[in-house]
C-alpha atoms as one frame of an Amber mdcrd trajectory, in Angstrom:
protein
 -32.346 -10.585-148.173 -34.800  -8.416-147.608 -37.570  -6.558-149.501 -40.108
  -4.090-149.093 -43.378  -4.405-149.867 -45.974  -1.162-150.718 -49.698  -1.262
-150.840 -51.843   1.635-152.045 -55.947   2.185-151.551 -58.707   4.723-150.989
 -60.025   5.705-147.942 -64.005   5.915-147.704 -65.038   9.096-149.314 -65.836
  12.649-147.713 -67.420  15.653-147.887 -64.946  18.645-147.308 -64.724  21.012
-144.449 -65.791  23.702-144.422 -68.071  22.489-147.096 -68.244  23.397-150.663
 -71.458  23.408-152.087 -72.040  22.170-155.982 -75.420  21.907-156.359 -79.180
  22.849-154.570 -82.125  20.829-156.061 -85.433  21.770-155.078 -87.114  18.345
-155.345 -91.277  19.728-154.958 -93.582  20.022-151.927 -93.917  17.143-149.972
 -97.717  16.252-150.434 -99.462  12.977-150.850-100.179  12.277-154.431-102.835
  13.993-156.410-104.594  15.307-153.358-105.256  18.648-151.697-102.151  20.426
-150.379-102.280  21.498-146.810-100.733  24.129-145.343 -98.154  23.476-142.667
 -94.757  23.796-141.178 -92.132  21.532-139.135 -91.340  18.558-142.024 -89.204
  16.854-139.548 -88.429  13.441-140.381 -88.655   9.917-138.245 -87.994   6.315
-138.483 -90.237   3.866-136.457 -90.853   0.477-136.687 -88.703   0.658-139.714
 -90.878   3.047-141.500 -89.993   6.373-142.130 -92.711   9.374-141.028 -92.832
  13.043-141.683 -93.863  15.506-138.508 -95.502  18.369-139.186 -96.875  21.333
-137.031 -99.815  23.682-137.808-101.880  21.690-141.019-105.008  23.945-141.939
-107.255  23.422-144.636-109.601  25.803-145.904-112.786  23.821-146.075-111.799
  21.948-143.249-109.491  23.670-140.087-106.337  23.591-137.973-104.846  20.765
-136.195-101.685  21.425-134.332 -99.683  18.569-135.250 -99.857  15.925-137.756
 -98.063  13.080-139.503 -97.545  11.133-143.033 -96.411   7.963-144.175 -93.358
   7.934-146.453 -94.037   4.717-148.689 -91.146   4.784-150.833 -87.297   6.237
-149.604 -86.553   6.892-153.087 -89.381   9.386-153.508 -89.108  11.462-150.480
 -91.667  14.097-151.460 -94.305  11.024-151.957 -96.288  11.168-148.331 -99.781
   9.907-146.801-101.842  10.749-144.205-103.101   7.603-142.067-106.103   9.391
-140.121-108.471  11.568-141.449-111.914  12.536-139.894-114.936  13.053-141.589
-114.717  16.208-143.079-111.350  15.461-144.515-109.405  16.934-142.023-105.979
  15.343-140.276-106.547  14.108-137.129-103.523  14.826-134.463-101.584  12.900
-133.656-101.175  14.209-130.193-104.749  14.697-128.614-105.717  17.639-126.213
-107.051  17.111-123.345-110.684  17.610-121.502-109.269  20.514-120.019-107.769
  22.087-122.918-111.091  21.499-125.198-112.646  22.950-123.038-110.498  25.543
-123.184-110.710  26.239-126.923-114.614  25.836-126.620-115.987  27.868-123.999
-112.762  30.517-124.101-111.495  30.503-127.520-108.286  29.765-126.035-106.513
  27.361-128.633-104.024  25.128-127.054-101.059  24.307-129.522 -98.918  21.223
-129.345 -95.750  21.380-131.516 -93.006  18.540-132.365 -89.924  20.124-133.177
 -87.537  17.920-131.524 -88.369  14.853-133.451 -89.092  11.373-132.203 -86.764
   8.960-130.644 -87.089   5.493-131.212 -86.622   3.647-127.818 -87.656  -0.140
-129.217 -89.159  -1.516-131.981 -92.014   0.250-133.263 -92.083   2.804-129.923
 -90.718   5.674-129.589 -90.957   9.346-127.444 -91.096  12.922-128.508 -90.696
  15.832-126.257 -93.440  18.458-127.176 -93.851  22.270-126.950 -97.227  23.322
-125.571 -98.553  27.105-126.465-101.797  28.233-125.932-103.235  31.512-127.696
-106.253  33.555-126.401-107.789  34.674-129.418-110.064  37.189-127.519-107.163
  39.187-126.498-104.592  38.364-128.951-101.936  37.054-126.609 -99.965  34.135
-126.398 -97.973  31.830-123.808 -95.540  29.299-124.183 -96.098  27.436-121.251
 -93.030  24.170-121.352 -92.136  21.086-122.973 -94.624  17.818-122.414 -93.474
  14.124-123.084 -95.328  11.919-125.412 -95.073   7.838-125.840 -95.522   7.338
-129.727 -96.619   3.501-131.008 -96.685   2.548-134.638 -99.086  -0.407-135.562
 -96.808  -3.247-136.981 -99.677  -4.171-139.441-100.361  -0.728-141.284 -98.015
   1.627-139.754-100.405   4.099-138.141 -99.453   5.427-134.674-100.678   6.369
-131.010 -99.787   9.117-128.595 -99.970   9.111-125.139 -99.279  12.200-123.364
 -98.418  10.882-119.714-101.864  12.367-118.018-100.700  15.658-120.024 -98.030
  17.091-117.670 -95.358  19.300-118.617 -91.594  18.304-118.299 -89.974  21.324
-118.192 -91.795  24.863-117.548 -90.722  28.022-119.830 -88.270  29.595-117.486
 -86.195  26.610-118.279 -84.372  25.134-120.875 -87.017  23.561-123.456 -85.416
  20.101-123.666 -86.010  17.680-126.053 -88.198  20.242-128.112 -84.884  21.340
-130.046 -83.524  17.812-131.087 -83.043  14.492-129.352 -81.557  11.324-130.197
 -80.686   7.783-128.742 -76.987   6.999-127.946 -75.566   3.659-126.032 -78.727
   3.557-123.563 -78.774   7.418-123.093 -81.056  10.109-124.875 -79.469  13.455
-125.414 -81.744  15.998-125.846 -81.213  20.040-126.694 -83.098  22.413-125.183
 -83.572  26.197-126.073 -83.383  28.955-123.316 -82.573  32.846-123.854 -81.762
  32.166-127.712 -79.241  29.866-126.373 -79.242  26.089-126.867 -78.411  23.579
-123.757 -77.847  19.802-123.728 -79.100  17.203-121.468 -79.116  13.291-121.297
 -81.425  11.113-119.575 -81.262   6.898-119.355 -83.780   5.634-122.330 -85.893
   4.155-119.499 -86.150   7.287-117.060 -87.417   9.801-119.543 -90.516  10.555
-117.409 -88.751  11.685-114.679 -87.836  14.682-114.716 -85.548  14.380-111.571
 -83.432  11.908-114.136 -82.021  14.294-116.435 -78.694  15.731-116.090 -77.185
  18.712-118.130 -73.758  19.371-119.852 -71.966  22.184-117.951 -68.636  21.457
-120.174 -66.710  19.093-118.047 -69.543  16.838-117.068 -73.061  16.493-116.141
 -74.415  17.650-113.284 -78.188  17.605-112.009 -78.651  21.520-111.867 -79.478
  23.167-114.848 -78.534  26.559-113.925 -75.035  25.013-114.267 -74.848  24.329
-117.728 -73.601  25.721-120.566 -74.620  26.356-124.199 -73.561  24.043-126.678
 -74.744  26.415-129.772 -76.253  29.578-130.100 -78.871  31.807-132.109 -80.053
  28.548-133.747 -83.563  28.680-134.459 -84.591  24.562-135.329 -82.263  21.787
-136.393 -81.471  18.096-135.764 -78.458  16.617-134.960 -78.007  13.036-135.725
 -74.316  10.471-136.026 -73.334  10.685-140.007 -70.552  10.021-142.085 -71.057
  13.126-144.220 -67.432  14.634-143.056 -65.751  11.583-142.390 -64.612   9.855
-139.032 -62.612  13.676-137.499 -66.932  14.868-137.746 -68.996  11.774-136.687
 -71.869  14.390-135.209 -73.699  16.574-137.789 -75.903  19.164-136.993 -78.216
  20.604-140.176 -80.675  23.785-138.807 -81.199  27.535-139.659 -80.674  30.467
-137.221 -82.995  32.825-136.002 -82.008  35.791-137.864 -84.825  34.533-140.908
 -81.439  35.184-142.931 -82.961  32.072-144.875 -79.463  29.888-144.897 -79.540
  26.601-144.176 -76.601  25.630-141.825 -74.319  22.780-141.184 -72.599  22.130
-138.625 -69.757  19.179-137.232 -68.594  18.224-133.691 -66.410  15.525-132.862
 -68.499  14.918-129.764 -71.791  14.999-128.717 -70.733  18.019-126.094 -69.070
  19.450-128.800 -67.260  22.129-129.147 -69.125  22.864-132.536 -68.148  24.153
-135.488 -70.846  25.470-137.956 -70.878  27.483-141.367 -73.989  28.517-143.901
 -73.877  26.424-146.764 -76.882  27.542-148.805 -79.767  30.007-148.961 -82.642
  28.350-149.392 -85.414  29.187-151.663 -88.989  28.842-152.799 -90.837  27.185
-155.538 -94.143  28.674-156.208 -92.894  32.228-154.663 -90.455  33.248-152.554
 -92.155  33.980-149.201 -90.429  36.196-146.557 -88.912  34.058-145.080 -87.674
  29.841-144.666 -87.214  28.143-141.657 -87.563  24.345-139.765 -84.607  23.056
-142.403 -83.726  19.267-141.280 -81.621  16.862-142.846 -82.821  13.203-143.892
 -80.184  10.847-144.359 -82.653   7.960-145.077 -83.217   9.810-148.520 -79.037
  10.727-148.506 -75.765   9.611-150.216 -73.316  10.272-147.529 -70.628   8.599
-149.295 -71.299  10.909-152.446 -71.391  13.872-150.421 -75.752  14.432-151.058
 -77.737  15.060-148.343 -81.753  15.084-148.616 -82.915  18.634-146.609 -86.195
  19.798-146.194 -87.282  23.286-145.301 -90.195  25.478-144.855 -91.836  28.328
-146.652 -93.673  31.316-144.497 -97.481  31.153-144.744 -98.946  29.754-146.494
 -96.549  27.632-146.252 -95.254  24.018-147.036 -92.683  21.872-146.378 -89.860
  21.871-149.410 -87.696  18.860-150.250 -83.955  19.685-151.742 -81.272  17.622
-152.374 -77.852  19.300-150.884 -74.636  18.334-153.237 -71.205  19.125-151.447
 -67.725  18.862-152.665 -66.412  15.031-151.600 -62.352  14.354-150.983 -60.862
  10.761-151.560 -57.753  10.169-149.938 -55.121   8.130-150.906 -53.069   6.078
-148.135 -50.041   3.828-148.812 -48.745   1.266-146.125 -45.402  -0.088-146.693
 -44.004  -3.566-145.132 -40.808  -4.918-144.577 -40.307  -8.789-145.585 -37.748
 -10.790-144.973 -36.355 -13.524-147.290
């Protein structure tokens, strides 16, 4: 005799594709509690050591002045726009975390040439507590109003297991990559099975590389995806993504196991929409649609831009993703919460028993 046997479940929970958007929650500014807001940009976000860090790029204050890239301390997951500062000098101004050097003081004293050092890429935790960011370096000659992006520098970045407050060191202040070539690792980077991939921007055209965790120094290490492989010539590869202004890709379960790669950035049209984007691979090919325009609180300045997703502040499962984004000057860095349509599907398995 024989008899069949049927089982029925739910398979994990996803967000739809192309997504559907319910809601857009602008959370507030993300500012340390009850003190002076400061101007700034980037917002990108960072675990290390197990705590979780906001990057930021230009931070002026008005009685105070401009540092070119700073960091805070996010205390509490659960209250994303809740952030500290670690290092302050005397006057009350951030100190940066990545220092100049002789050369470039110099610069900015005797020449009023400011030298700019700018962490859009993000850092990538290589061990416990240490990590590296790749780092655009401009410099601006105030006398004759011009500018000059001169290449991407590497930075080692140490967080103090006691109180959490890090260290840069700039490897002697070199530059990785020079601007007539891709900008790697200043776009987005992340850590995968002993490789770093990094995306670099060239001609409004994004490349990607990968380099062994251990070789990132080297410049002669990395390798670049020409879409069949990598090969050691840049001029050979091919764009992954295009007109993309700043984003982060990082591994979620958003849109299920068919997406495991997310990407969450805004182009450079300043159309203000904050994009998202799925790839079964790393490589790609990518897929990408706008999913919401994002807005201001205080005002609505021209334009938004540096829009990043968070998933240490997320629901993946419930389809909510934590986003930040960025208002024109003068600026600051906006928290949302992103709510997208979720499917639950059904699956049956039947069995055949014998009796």
């Amino acid at each position: 005799m024989s008899q069949y046997t049927q089982l029925e479940g739910f398979q994990p929970a996803e967000a739809t594709w192309p997504p559907v958007l319910k809601t857009c929650t602008a959370i507030g500014y993300v500012n340390e509690p009850e003190a002076p807001r400061f101007s700034r940009d980037i917002g990108r976000s960072f675990v290390l050591g197990e705590r979780i860090y906001y990057m930021y790029g230009d931070t002026f204050r008005n009685d105070a002045g401009l540092v070119s890239n700073t960091y805070q301390l996010v205390k509490d997951r659960k209250r994303p726009t809740d952030a500290v500062y670690l290092s302050c000098d005397e006057n009350g101004l951030v100190r940066p975390l990545l220092k100049l050097t002789e050369e470039e003081e110099a610069l900015e004293k005797n020449n009023d040439i400011r030298t700019a050092l700018w962490c859009f890429g993000g850092v990538v935790e290589i061990s416990n507590g240490k990590g590296l960011v790749w780092y655009q370096k401009h410099q601006f000659d105030n006398k004759n109003n011009t500018s000059e992006l001169q290449g991407v520098g590497l930075a080692m970045i140490t967080a103090d297991k006691r109180t959490g407050k890090l260290t840069a060191d700039r490897f002697d202040g070199n530059l990785l990559f020079d601007s007539s070539e891709p900008l790697m690792g200043s776009f987005s980077a992340i850590n995968e099975g002993g490789w770093v991939y990094v995306w670099g921007q060239r001609d409004n055209k994004v490349y990607l590389g990968r380099v062994s965790e251990t070789q990132c120094h080297d410049k002669g290490s990395y390798t670049f995806w020409n879409g069949a492989s990598y090969t050691n010539e840049w001029q050979q590869a091919v764009p992954v993504m295009e007109d993309m202004q700043q984003g982060q890709v990082v591994r979620s379960s958003l849109f299920g196991d068919r997406y495991p790669w997310l990407f969450v950035g805004v182009t450079r049209w300043s159309d203000d929409y904050l994009i998202m984007g799925v790839s079964p691979e790393l490589e790609g090919p990518w897929v990408s649609n706008p999913v919401v325009k994002a807005h201001g609180i205080e005002r609505d300045s021209f334009y938004k831009y540096c829009m990043y997703p968070h998933l240490w502040g997320s629901a993946e499962s419930e389809g909510k993703l934590l986003v930040t984004w960025c208002d024109a000057w003068p600026g600051g860095v906006i928290a949302a919460r992103v709510e997208l349509e979720i499917s639950i599907l059904t699956f049956s398995i039947s069995s055949l028993a014998e009796h």
